[in-house]
Coordinates of C-alpha atoms in Angstrom, one line a residue:
M232 CA 165.7 106.2 40.7
H233 CA 166.8 102.8 39.3
V234 CA 164.7 99.4 38.5
L235 CA 167.6 97.9 40.5
F236 CA 165.6 99.3 43.8
S237 CA 162.9 96.6 43.4
A238 CA 165.4 93.4 43.7
R239 CA 166.1 91.9 46.5
L240 CA 169.4 90.5 47.1
P241 CA 171.1 88.7 50.0
W242 CA 173.6 91.4 50.7
D243 CA 171.1 94.1 51.5
V244 CA 169.7 94.5 54.6
M245 CA 167.7 97.8 54.2
Q246 CA 165.9 98.7 50.8
I247 CA 163.8 101.7 50.1
R248 CA 160.5 99.9 49.8
H249 CA 161.0 98.8 53.5
L250 CA 160.8 101.7 54.7
P251 CA 159.7 103.3 57.1
Y252 CA 162.0 102.1 59.5
A253 CA 160.1 100.1 62.5
D254 CA 162.3 101.6 64.8
P255 CA 164.8 104.2 63.6
G256 CA 166.7 104.3 67.3
E257 CA 167.9 106.5 69.9
P258 CA 170.5 108.9 68.3
D259 CA 173.7 110.3 70.0
V260 CA 172.8 114.0 69.6
R261 CA 175.7 115.4 71.9
S262 CA 177.0 117.2 69.0
G263 CA 176.4 117.2 65.0
T264 CA 179.7 115.2 64.6
R265 CA 178.4 112.3 67.1
F266 CA 174.9 112.3 65.2
L267 CA 176.6 111.7 61.8
V268 CA 178.6 108.9 63.6
W269 CA 175.9 107.4 65.3
L270 CA 173.8 107.4 61.9
G271 CA 176.7 105.8 60.0
R272 CA 177.0 102.9 62.7
E273 CA 173.1 102.6 62.2
Q274 CA 173.8 102.0 58.4
W275 CA 177.0 100.0 58.8
A276 CA 175.5 96.8 56.9
G277 CA 174.8 99.0 53.9
Q278 CA 177.7 101.1 54.6
L279 CA 179.6 97.4 54.3
A280 CA 177.8 96.8 50.8
A281 CA 178.9 99.9 49.1
L282 CA 182.4 99.6 50.3
C283 CA 183.0 96.2 49.1
W284 CA 181.2 97.8 45.2
G285 CA 183.0 100.7 45.7
L286 CA 186.7 98.3 46.1
V287 CA 185.0 96.4 42.8
L288 CA 185.0 99.2 41.3
Q289 CA 187.7 101.5 42.1
L290 CA 190.1 98.3 42.0
G291 CA 188.4 97.5 38.5
I292 CA 189.6 101.0 37.0
A293 CA 193.0 100.7 38.9
A294 CA 194.0 97.5 37.1
L295 CA 193.1 98.5 33.5
P296 CA 196.5 100.3 33.1
L297 CA 197.8 96.3 33.9
G298 CA 195.9 95.2 30.7
V299 CA 197.4 98.4 28.7
G300 CA 200.5 97.4 29.3
L301 CA 200.0 93.9 28.8
A302 CA 198.7 94.2 24.9
V303 CA 201.8 97.5 24.5
Q304 CA 204.3 94.7 25.3
A305 CA 202.3 92.1 23.4
V306 CA 202.7 94.5 20.4
V307 CA 206.4 95.4 20.9
D308 CA 207.2 91.8 21.3
R309 CA 205.0 90.3 18.0
S310 CA 203.4 88.0 20.7
G311 CA 200.2 87.1 19.5
S312 CA 198.9 85.2 22.7
G313 CA 199.9 87.9 24.6
L314 CA 198.0 90.3 22.9
A315 CA 194.7 87.7 23.4
V316 CA 195.7 87.7 26.7
A317 CA 195.7 91.2 26.9
G318 CA 192.2 91.6 25.2
G319 CA 191.1 89.0 27.7
V320 CA 192.4 91.1 30.9
L321 CA 190.5 94.0 29.5
A322 CA 187.0 92.6 28.9
L323 CA 187.1 91.2 32.3
L324 CA 187.9 94.8 34.1
G325 CA 185.5 96.1 31.8
V326 CA 182.6 93.5 33.0
V327 CA 184.0 94.3 36.5
V328 CA 184.1 97.9 36.1
A329 CA 180.7 98.0 34.8
V330 CA 178.9 96.0 37.6
G331 CA 181.0 97.4 40.4
D332 CA 179.7 100.9 39.3
M333 CA 176.2 99.9 38.9
M334 CA 176.1 98.4 42.1
L335 CA 177.7 100.8 44.0
H336 CA 175.0 103.5 42.6
R337 CA 172.8 101.3 44.0
T338 CA 174.0 100.5 47.0
A339 CA 175.1 104.3 47.8
V340 CA 172.0 105.9 46.9
T341 CA 170.1 103.4 49.1
N342 CA 172.3 104.3 51.9
W343 CA 171.6 108.1 51.2
I344 CA 167.6 107.9 51.1
T345 CA 167.8 105.8 54.1
A346 CA 170.0 107.9 55.8
A347 CA 167.5 110.5 55.2
A348 CA 164.1 108.5 55.9
R349 CA 165.9 107.2 59.2
V350 CA 166.3 111.3 60.3
Q351 CA 163.1 112.3 59.1
Q352 CA 161.2 109.5 61.4
L353 CA 163.5 110.8 64.1
L354 CA 162.3 114.4 63.6
A355 CA 158.6 113.2 63.0
R356 CA 158.8 111.5 66.3
R357 CA 160.3 114.4 68.1
T358 CA 157.8 116.7 66.7
A359 CA 154.6 115.1 68.0
E360 CA 155.7 114.6 70.8
L361 CA 156.6 118.4 71.6
G362 CA 153.7 119.3 69.7
A363 CA 153.2 123.1 69.3
V364 CA 156.1 123.4 72.1
L365 CA 158.3 123.1 69.3
T366 CA 158.1 126.1 67.7
R367 CA 158.4 127.7 71.2
R368 CA 162.0 126.5 71.5
V369 CA 163.4 126.1 67.9
A370 CA 162.2 129.0 65.2
A371 CA 159.3 127.1 62.8
G372 CA 161.9 128.0 59.9
E373 CA 164.7 126.1 61.3
V374 CA 162.5 123.0 62.0
V375 CA 162.0 123.3 58.4
A376 CA 164.8 123.5 57.5
V377 CA 166.5 120.7 59.1
S378 CA 163.9 118.5 57.5
T379 CA 163.9 119.5 54.3
G380 CA 167.4 120.9 52.4
D381 CA 169.6 119.6 55.9
V382 CA 167.9 115.9 55.9
E383 CA 169.7 115.7 52.1
K384 CA 172.8 116.9 53.2
I385 CA 173.1 114.4 55.7
G386 CA 172.2 111.6 53.4
W387 CA 175.0 112.4 51.4
F388 CA 177.7 112.5 54.0
V389 CA 176.4 108.9 55.0
E390 CA 176.5 107.8 51.5
A391 CA 179.7 109.6 50.4
M392 CA 181.6 108.0 53.3
S393 CA 181.6 104.6 52.0
R394 CA 183.0 105.6 48.4
F395 CA 185.7 107.9 50.0
L396 CA 186.8 104.8 52.5
A397 CA 187.1 103.1 49.0
A398 CA 188.7 105.8 47.2
A399 CA 191.4 105.4 50.5
L400 CA 191.5 101.2 50.3
T401 CA 192.0 101.6 46.3
L402 CA 194.6 104.1 46.4
V403 CA 196.6 102.2 49.5
A404 CA 196.7 98.9 47.0
V405 CA 197.4 100.7 43.8
C406 CA 200.5 102.4 45.7
V407 CA 201.4 99.1 47.4
G408 CA 200.8 96.9 44.1
L409 CA 203.0 99.7 42.4
V410 CA 206.0 99.2 44.5
L411 CA 205.9 95.5 44.2
Y412 CA 205.5 95.6 40.5
L413 CA 207.9 98.4 39.6
P414 CA 210.3 99.2 43.0
E415 CA 212.1 101.8 41.2
L416 CA 208.6 103.9 39.8
G417 CA 206.2 102.4 42.5
A418 CA 208.5 104.2 45.6
V419 CA 208.1 107.6 43.6
V420 CA 204.0 107.4 43.6
A421 CA 203.9 105.5 46.9
V422 CA 205.4 109.1 48.2
G423 CA 203.5 111.4 46.1
V424 CA 200.2 110.4 45.7
P425 CA 199.5 110.5 50.1
L426 CA 200.8 114.1 49.2
L427 CA 198.4 114.5 46.8
A428 CA 195.4 113.2 49.0
L429 CA 196.2 115.3 51.8
A430 CA 197.5 118.4 50.2
P431 CA 193.5 120.2 50.4
L432 CA 193.7 119.6 53.8
P433 CA 195.4 123.5 54.8
L434 CA 192.1 124.7 52.2
L435 CA 189.6 123.3 53.9
P436 CA 189.2 125.4 57.7
R437 CA 188.9 128.5 55.2
A438 CA 186.3 126.9 52.4
T439 CA 184.4 125.9 55.5
R440 CA 184.1 129.0 56.9
R441 CA 182.8 130.5 53.9
A442 CA 180.1 127.8 53.8
D443 CA 179.0 128.6 56.7
A444 CA 178.5 132.4 56.4
Q445 CA 177.0 131.7 52.8
R446 CA 174.5 129.4 54.8
E447 CA 174.1 131.7 57.8
K448 CA 173.4 135.0 55.2
A449 CA 171.2 132.6 53.5
G450 CA 169.1 131.6 56.7
R451 CA 168.6 135.3 57.4
A452 CA 167.4 136.4 53.7
T453 CA 164.7 133.4 54.0
E454 CA 163.7 134.6 57.3
L455 CA 163.5 138.3 55.7
A456 CA 161.3 137.3 53.0
S457 CA 159.2 134.8 54.6
D458 CA 158.3 138.1 57.1
T459 CA 158.1 140.2 54.2
V460 CA 155.4 138.0 52.6
A461 CA 153.6 137.2 55.7
G462 CA 153.0 140.9 56.3
L463 CA 152.7 142.2 52.7
R464 CA 149.1 143.5 53.2
V465 CA 150.5 145.4 56.2
L466 CA 153.4 146.9 54.8
R467 CA 151.5 147.8 52.1
G468 CA 149.4 149.3 54.0
I469 CA 152.0 152.0 56.1
G470 CA 153.6 152.4 53.0
G471 CA 156.8 150.1 53.9
E472 CA 156.7 147.7 51.5
E473 CA 159.8 149.1 49.3
L474 CA 161.4 149.4 52.8
F475 CA 161.5 146.2 53.7
L476 CA 162.3 145.4 49.5
D477 CA 164.9 147.3 49.9
R478 CA 166.2 144.9 52.8
Y479 CA 165.7 141.9 50.9
R480 CA 167.9 143.1 47.7
A481 CA 170.9 144.1 50.0
A482 CA 170.4 140.6 52.3
S483 CA 170.1 138.8 48.9
Q484 CA 173.6 140.8 47.9
E485 CA 175.1 139.4 50.6
V486 CA 174.3 136.1 49.8
R487 CA 175.7 136.1 46.6
A488 CA 178.5 137.8 47.2
A489 CA 179.2 134.9 50.4
A490 CA 178.2 132.5 47.4
V491 CA 180.8 133.7 45.3
R492 CA 183.8 133.4 47.5
S493 CA 182.5 130.0 48.9
A494 CA 182.7 128.9 45.6
R495 CA 186.1 130.2 45.1
S496 CA 187.4 127.9 47.8
W497 CA 185.9 125.4 46.6
A498 CA 187.4 125.8 43.0
L499 CA 190.9 126.3 45.0
I500 CA 190.3 122.8 46.1
A501 CA 189.0 120.9 42.9
A502 CA 192.4 123.5 40.9
V503 CA 194.2 121.2 43.7
Q504 CA 193.4 117.8 42.8
V505 CA 193.9 118.3 39.2
V506 CA 197.0 120.3 39.0
L507 CA 199.4 118.4 41.8
P508 CA 198.5 114.5 40.1
G509 CA 199.3 116.2 36.8
L510 CA 202.6 117.8 37.9
L511 CA 203.1 114.0 39.7
M512 CA 202.2 112.6 36.4
I513 CA 204.8 114.6 34.5
V514 CA 207.8 113.4 37.2
V515 CA 206.5 109.9 36.6
V516 CA 206.9 110.1 32.9
V517 CA 210.2 112.2 32.8
Y518 CA 211.7 109.6 35.6
G519 CA 209.9 106.9 34.0
A520 CA 211.3 107.5 30.4
R521 CA 215.2 107.6 31.5
L522 CA 214.5 104.2 33.0
A523 CA 213.6 102.9 29.8
F524 CA 216.5 104.8 27.8
E525 CA 218.6 103.3 30.0
G526 CA 216.9 99.5 29.7
R527 CA 215.5 98.8 33.3
I528 CA 212.2 98.9 32.8
S529 CA 210.6 98.1 29.5
V530 CA 208.2 99.9 27.4
G531 CA 204.6 97.9 28.9
E532 CA 205.8 98.8 32.4
L533 CA 205.9 102.4 31.4
V534 CA 202.4 102.4 30.2
T535 CA 201.5 100.1 33.1
V536 CA 202.9 102.9 35.7
Y537 CA 201.9 106.1 33.6
G538 CA 198.4 104.4 33.4
A539 CA 197.6 103.9 37.3
V540 CA 199.0 107.4 37.8
M541 CA 196.7 108.8 35.4
L542 CA 193.5 106.6 37.0
T543 CA 194.4 107.8 40.8
H544 CA 192.8 111.0 39.8
H545 CA 189.4 109.5 40.0
P546 CA 189.8 108.0 43.6
L547 CA 191.6 111.1 44.6
R548 CA 188.1 113.2 43.6
G549 CA 186.8 110.9 46.8
F550 CA 188.9 113.3 49.2
E551 CA 187.4 116.0 47.9
E552 CA 183.9 114.9 48.2
I553 CA 184.5 113.9 51.6
A554 CA 185.6 116.9 52.7
M555 CA 182.6 118.6 51.1
A556 CA 180.2 116.4 52.4
Y557 CA 181.4 116.8 55.6
S558 CA 181.8 120.4 55.1
F559 CA 178.0 120.8 54.5
S560 CA 176.7 118.3 56.4
R561 CA 178.1 119.3 59.8
P562 CA 176.4 122.5 60.8
S563 CA 173.1 120.7 59.1
A564 CA 173.4 117.6 61.7
K565 CA 174.2 119.9 64.3
R566 CA 170.8 121.9 63.3
A567 CA 169.0 118.1 63.5
A568 CA 171.2 117.0 66.6
R569 CA 169.5 120.8 68.5
V570 CA 165.9 120.0 67.7
L571 CA 166.4 116.2 68.5
A572 CA 167.7 117.1 71.7
L573 CA 164.9 118.9 72.7
S574 CA 162.2 116.4 74.7
R575 CA 160.1 116.5 77.8
T576 CA 161.9 114.3 80.6
E577 CA 162.4 110.8 81.0
P578 CA 159.3 108.8 81.7
V579 CA 159.7 107.5 85.2
A580 CA 155.9 105.3 85.1
A581 CA 155.3 102.7 82.1
T582 CA 151.2 103.3 83.7
G583 CA 148.5 103.6 80.9
Q584 CA 145.9 105.0 83.2
V585 CA 144.8 108.3 83.2
P586 CA 145.0 109.8 86.2
G587 CA 143.1 111.9 88.0
G588 CA 142.7 114.7 90.4
D589 CA 143.8 118.1 91.3
L590 CA 146.0 119.9 89.2
Y591 CA 149.5 121.4 90.5
D592 CA 152.2 123.1 89.2
P593 CA 155.3 123.8 92.1
V594 CA 156.9 126.4 89.8
T595 CA 153.7 128.9 90.2
G596 CA 152.2 127.0 93.7
L597 CA 148.9 126.9 91.2
L598 CA 146.4 124.2 92.6
A599 CA 143.6 123.6 90.3
P600 CA 141.3 121.2 92.3
A601 CA 139.2 118.5 90.6
G602 CA 136.3 118.9 88.8
C603 CA 136.2 122.9 89.4
L604 CA 136.7 125.7 87.0
T605 CA 139.4 127.5 87.7
A606 CA 140.5 130.8 86.2
V607 CA 143.8 132.5 86.6
V608 CA 145.2 135.6 85.8
C609 CA 148.5 137.3 84.6
G610 CA 149.6 140.6 83.6
D611 CA 151.7 139.1 81.2
P612 CA 150.3 137.1 78.6
D613 CA 153.6 135.4 77.5
A614 CA 154.0 134.4 81.3
A615 CA 150.7 133.0 80.9
G616 CA 151.5 131.0 77.6
R617 CA 154.4 129.6 79.0
L618 CA 151.9 128.3 82.2
A619 CA 149.3 126.8 79.8
D620 CA 152.7 124.8 78.1
R621 CA 153.5 123.8 81.6
L622 CA 149.9 122.5 82.5
G623 CA 150.1 120.5 79.4
G624 CA 153.3 119.1 80.3
H625 CA 155.4 120.7 78.7
P626 CA 158.2 122.8 80.1
A627 CA 160.2 124.7 78.4
G628 CA 163.4 125.9 78.5
A629 CA 165.5 126.7 82.2
E630 CA 162.3 125.7 83.9
A631 CA 162.8 121.6 82.5
A632 CA 166.3 121.5 84.6
G633 CA 164.9 119.5 87.5
P634 CA 161.8 116.9 88.4
E635 CA 160.4 119.6 90.7
A636 CA 159.4 121.9 87.4
S637 CA 156.9 118.8 86.8
V638 CA 152.7 119.7 86.7
V639 CA 151.1 116.9 88.8
L640 CA 147.8 115.8 88.2
G641 CA 146.3 113.7 91.0
G642 CA 149.8 112.9 92.3
V643 CA 151.7 112.0 89.3
P644 CA 153.6 113.9 87.4
L645 CA 152.8 114.7 83.2
D646 CA 156.4 114.2 82.4
G647 CA 156.6 111.3 84.0
L648 CA 153.5 109.5 81.9
P649 CA 153.7 108.0 78.1
L650 CA 153.1 111.0 75.8
D651 CA 149.4 109.4 75.0
V652 CA 148.7 109.3 78.3
A653 CA 149.6 113.0 78.9
R654 CA 147.6 114.3 76.4
T655 CA 144.4 112.1 76.9
A656 CA 144.6 113.6 80.4
V657 CA 145.3 117.1 79.7
L658 CA 144.5 119.0 76.7
V659 CA 145.7 122.8 76.0
Q660 CA 144.0 125.4 73.5
D661 CA 146.6 127.9 72.5
K662 CA 145.0 131.2 72.1
D663 CA 145.8 131.2 68.4
P664 CA 143.7 127.4 67.7
V665 CA 144.5 126.3 63.9
L666 CA 141.7 125.0 62.1
L667 CA 143.1 122.3 59.6
S668 CA 141.3 122.5 56.0
G669 CA 138.2 120.0 55.4
T670 CA 134.5 119.5 56.8
L671 CA 133.0 120.6 59.7
R672 CA 132.4 117.1 61.0
E673 CA 135.9 115.6 60.1
L674 CA 137.4 119.0 62.4
L675 CA 135.5 117.7 64.9
D676 CA 136.2 113.9 64.3
V677 CA 138.9 113.8 67.0
P678 CA 139.7 111.7 69.9
S679 CA 137.6 111.5 72.6
S680 CA 135.8 110.0 75.3
G681 CA 132.1 110.4 73.5
A682 CA 130.7 111.7 76.6
V683 CA 130.0 115.0 74.7
S684 CA 128.6 115.4 71.5
P685 CA 129.7 117.6 68.4
E686 CA 126.1 119.4 68.6
D687 CA 126.5 120.0 72.5
A688 CA 130.1 121.3 71.8
L689 CA 128.8 123.6 69.1
A690 CA 126.2 125.1 71.1
A691 CA 127.9 125.4 74.4
A692 CA 130.5 127.1 72.5
Q693 CA 127.7 129.3 70.8
C694 CA 128.5 128.4 67.5
G695 CA 124.8 128.8 66.1
D696 CA 126.2 131.8 63.2
V697 CA 128.9 129.6 62.0
L698 CA 126.5 127.0 61.5
D699 CA 124.1 129.3 59.8
A700 CA 127.0 130.8 57.2
L701 CA 128.3 127.1 56.6
A702 CA 125.1 126.8 55.6
Q703 CA 124.8 129.3 53.4
A704 CA 128.0 128.1 51.5
S705 CA 127.5 124.8 51.0
A706 CA 127.0 123.3 47.7
D707 CA 124.9 120.7 49.1
P708 CA 120.8 120.8 48.4
G709 CA 120.2 120.1 52.3
G710 CA 122.7 123.2 53.0
D711 CA 124.4 120.9 55.9
P712 CA 127.3 122.9 57.6
M713 CA 128.9 119.7 58.8
R714 CA 129.7 118.8 55.1
T715 CA 130.8 122.0 54.2
P716 CA 134.8 122.5 53.6
I717 CA 136.7 125.1 55.3
T718 CA 139.2 126.7 53.9
E719 CA 142.9 126.1 55.0
R720 CA 143.7 127.8 58.7
G721 CA 140.1 128.4 58.7
R722 CA 140.5 131.6 56.4
S723 CA 137.4 131.8 55.1
L724 CA 136.1 132.6 58.7
S725 CA 136.3 135.4 60.9
G726 CA 138.4 135.6 64.2
G727 CA 136.1 135.0 66.7
Q728 CA 134.3 132.0 64.1
R729 CA 137.5 130.4 63.9
Q730 CA 138.1 130.6 68.1
R731 CA 134.8 129.2 68.5
L732 CA 135.3 126.6 66.4
A733 CA 138.1 125.2 68.1
L734 CA 136.8 125.6 71.5
A735 CA 133.9 123.5 70.2
R736 CA 136.3 121.0 69.3
S737 CA 138.5 121.1 72.4
L738 CA 135.1 120.7 74.4
V739 CA 134.3 117.4 71.7
T740 CA 137.5 116.0 73.3
D741 CA 136.3 116.3 77.0
P742 CA 140.1 115.8 78.5
E743 CA 140.4 114.8 82.1
V744 CA 141.6 118.4 82.5
L745 CA 140.9 121.5 79.8
V746 CA 143.1 124.2 79.6
L747 CA 142.4 127.4 78.0
D748 CA 144.5 130.1 77.3
E749 CA 142.4 133.5 76.2
P750 CA 139.0 131.5 74.5
T751 CA 137.1 134.9 73.9
S752 CA 139.7 137.2 73.0
A753 CA 138.2 137.4 69.3
V754 CA 134.6 137.9 70.5
D755 CA 132.1 140.6 71.7
S756 CA 131.0 140.9 75.2
H757 CA 127.8 139.9 74.9
T758 CA 129.0 136.6 73.0
E759 CA 131.5 136.0 75.3
A760 CA 129.1 135.8 78.7
R761 CA 127.3 133.0 76.8
V762 CA 130.5 131.2 75.8
A763 CA 131.5 131.0 79.2
A764 CA 128.1 130.1 80.6
G765 CA 128.0 127.3 78.2
V766 CA 131.8 125.9 79.2
R767 CA 130.9 126.4 82.5
K768 CA 128.0 124.1 81.9
I769 CA 129.2 121.5 79.6
R770 CA 132.6 121.1 82.0
A771 CA 130.5 120.3 85.2
G772 CA 132.3 117.8 87.4
R773 CA 135.4 118.2 84.9
T774 CA 138.1 120.1 86.1
T775 CA 138.9 122.9 83.6
V776 CA 141.5 126.0 83.4
V777 CA 141.1 129.2 82.2
L778 CA 144.0 131.7 81.7
A779 CA 142.0 135.1 80.8
S780 CA 141.4 138.6 82.1
S781 CA 138.1 138.9 81.3
P782 CA 135.9 139.6 84.3
L783 CA 132.7 137.8 82.5
L784 CA 134.8 134.6 82.5
L785 CA 136.5 135.7 86.1
D786 CA 132.8 135.8 87.8
L787 CA 131.5 132.5 86.8
A788 CA 134.7 131.0 87.5
D789 CA 134.9 128.8 90.8
R790 CA 138.2 130.1 92.2
V791 CA 140.4 132.6 90.7
V792 CA 144.5 132.2 91.0
L793 CA 146.2 135.6 91.1
V794 CA 149.8 135.0 89.3
H795 CA 152.2 137.4 89.9
E796 CA 156.0 137.9 88.7
G797 CA 155.3 134.0 88.3
R798 CA 153.8 132.7 91.5
A799 CA 150.2 132.4 92.7
V800 CA 149.9 135.4 95.0
A801 CA 146.3 135.6 95.5
V802 CA 143.5 133.1 95.5
G803 CA 139.7 133.6 95.8
T804 CA 136.9 134.6 93.9
H805 CA 136.5 137.3 91.3
R806 CA 134.5 139.7 93.5
E807 CA 136.7 138.8 96.8
L808 CA 140.0 139.5 94.6
L809 CA 138.2 142.9 93.3
G810 CA 138.1 143.8 96.5
A811 CA 141.1 142.7 98.6
E812 CA 143.7 142.7 96.4
P813 CA 145.0 145.7 94.5
R814 CA 147.1 144.0 91.6
Y815 CA 144.5 141.5 90.5
R816 CA 142.1 145.2 90.2
A817 CA 144.9 146.4 88.0
V818 CA 145.0 143.9 85.5
V819 CA 141.3 143.7 85.0
S820 CA 140.2 146.8 84.8
R821 CA 143.4 147.4 83.0
E822 CA 144.5 150.7 85.5
P823 CA 148.0 151.0 84.7
A824 CA 148.6 153.8 87.6
L825 CA 147.2 151.5 90.3
A826 CA 149.3 148.6 88.5
H827 CA 152.4 150.4 89.0
E828 CA 151.2 151.9 92.9
S829 CA 150.9 147.7 93.4
A830 CA 153.9 146.6 92.0
A831 CA 155.7 148.5 95.2
E832 CA 154.4 146.5 97.2
P833 CA 155.5 143.2 98.7
V834 CA 154.5 139.7 97.5
P835 CA 152.7 137.6 100.0
A836 CA 153.3 134.0 100.5
P837 CA 150.1 132.1 99.2
M838 CA 147.0 132.2 100.7
P839 CA 145.2 129.3 101.6
E840 CA 143.1 127.0 98.8
P841 CA 139.7 127.3 99.7
V842 CA 138.0 124.9 97.3
L843 CA 134.3 125.9 96.5
D844 CA 131.5 123.4 96.1
P845 CA 130.6 124.8 91.9
A846 CA 127.1 124.4 93.7
D847 CA 127.8 127.7 95.9
K848 CA 129.1 129.8 93.2
P849 CA 126.1 131.9 91.6
V850 CA 125.6 132.2 88.8
P851 CA 124.3 135.7 86.6
E852 CA 121.3 135.7 85.0
P853 CA 122.2 135.3 80.9
I854 CA 122.3 138.4 79.0
S855 CA 119.4 139.2 76.8
E856 CA 120.1 139.8 73.0
P857 CA 118.7 142.1 71.0
A858 CA 117.8 141.0 67.5
A859 CA 118.9 143.4 65.5
L860 CA 122.9 142.6 67.5
V861 CA 125.2 140.7 65.5
D862 CA 128.8 139.7 66.9
I863 CA 131.4 142.0 66.4
E864 CA 134.4 140.2 66.0
E865 CA 138.5 140.6 64.7
S866 CA 139.1 139.6 61.4
A867 CA 141.8 137.1 60.6

């Protein structure tokens, strides 16, 4: 990168050292083309600066034949003064070309990087708004592709646009200047140059289709490679490694063949951009030589026109470049627009207060009374995951089509709250939570109310064995587990240990509403009972929603709601529903035959929803554990 970027010039509105943007703006995401237009419009000052410097460069190059023609004519006329004037003109044009080239490169690269930075800021803002829901609506590989390679292609188009406009204006100026300078030959050039500029247009659709096909095949090959690497250990265990490798080899060969076809199309366009100017030059030379032989033009004038036609090849390349840039950036802009179009519903209130009260989902009819531990039973794990997302204020897909889909907390729609307020009010822990690398102290250093200490949260989540393991792995003399590093995604821990640490992190946060999706799926029944009792105790007086089907958790809940086919169809305690609701009994006891029989029963209207006092809920006696018992947990 040039050191010139550190300079502050009056025509530079935005420089690289001024990034990031204070506000990247609200993009037009109706289509990929509209997004590109919006991006160029947002950087109009930089585009105008690059256009001006591009004109200086291109017009300086186009004027070089004038100085050469003057020099040739001065030699023919044996004029020393004319030769001196021609030398001065050429020297001046050399300085103009050098300065124009340097400053065009500076401004064009600045436009490229600032455009890419704007897109990355927009993507980062949208990712922060959507959170984990983003990867449920868009494939994670597509998000990575947009934020890396697609950003570069979008920036290329923004950077190339100003140079293309400068090249187009230069060709117009050359044609007009040659017509005024030498009408006999200028008319031929004025007719031929537009034809040269437009000649590649019929070839562009085919080249674009082949480039799109290549990118599509490359994307599929990348996904296949990622899946193969992620499941390599499993594939080796079942002997399927070679099968997947053969599939990747075939996909790779398809990508290679598509790349060759795409390269042929672009090579043909480049050949047209070379051959046609050569033909025009031959016509100009033949016709100009005839006019010079007849005495209608001078030798210097012929050299001037010849040089001007020869140098039109440089701005004509701008047409090829903008065609390639648009072809490659349009699909990238389309993908970026699709990601940026994902959003929560528009906020309807600007309040910064965290609401309190009952949590109600109008889509399913689920009601979680304030201050109670509500358990939700779903027969479909995927439906439970979608419900957990919706309870966190993230309606997905068609469910976000109308305002009725918004979950309400204390009478306030979550989608109408600012994002930071909504996340403070409701925290959702996925069934497969992620632990970031760092020490245990850093893991538990999260925004919180301060009412729950890390020690109490770890005790409630039954993390004693995790602390012992971290203390043994600590390099400190005292063996402080809070200072022991945890590897990336907690890979040094078992699945149950990771799950309980994530639960402790959620408990430390102490949100108004805590939504837990299968928080004990990776621990044994003894640990599960203790975890359930710990969560109930530490969340006393706070609203907690647990999506689970474990009887140990359900029996401790103040109320249990059965969600069947997307609707809350039964409400009561665990023991009441076991006796009165066959569909509930089928899910909890894992009875396939009973589930089949209950599926034919009509779905009754939601029952009246009694609110039980937590003090009236009998809590089972804690289960004593033998000293030799070790937690049996699933491995990562």
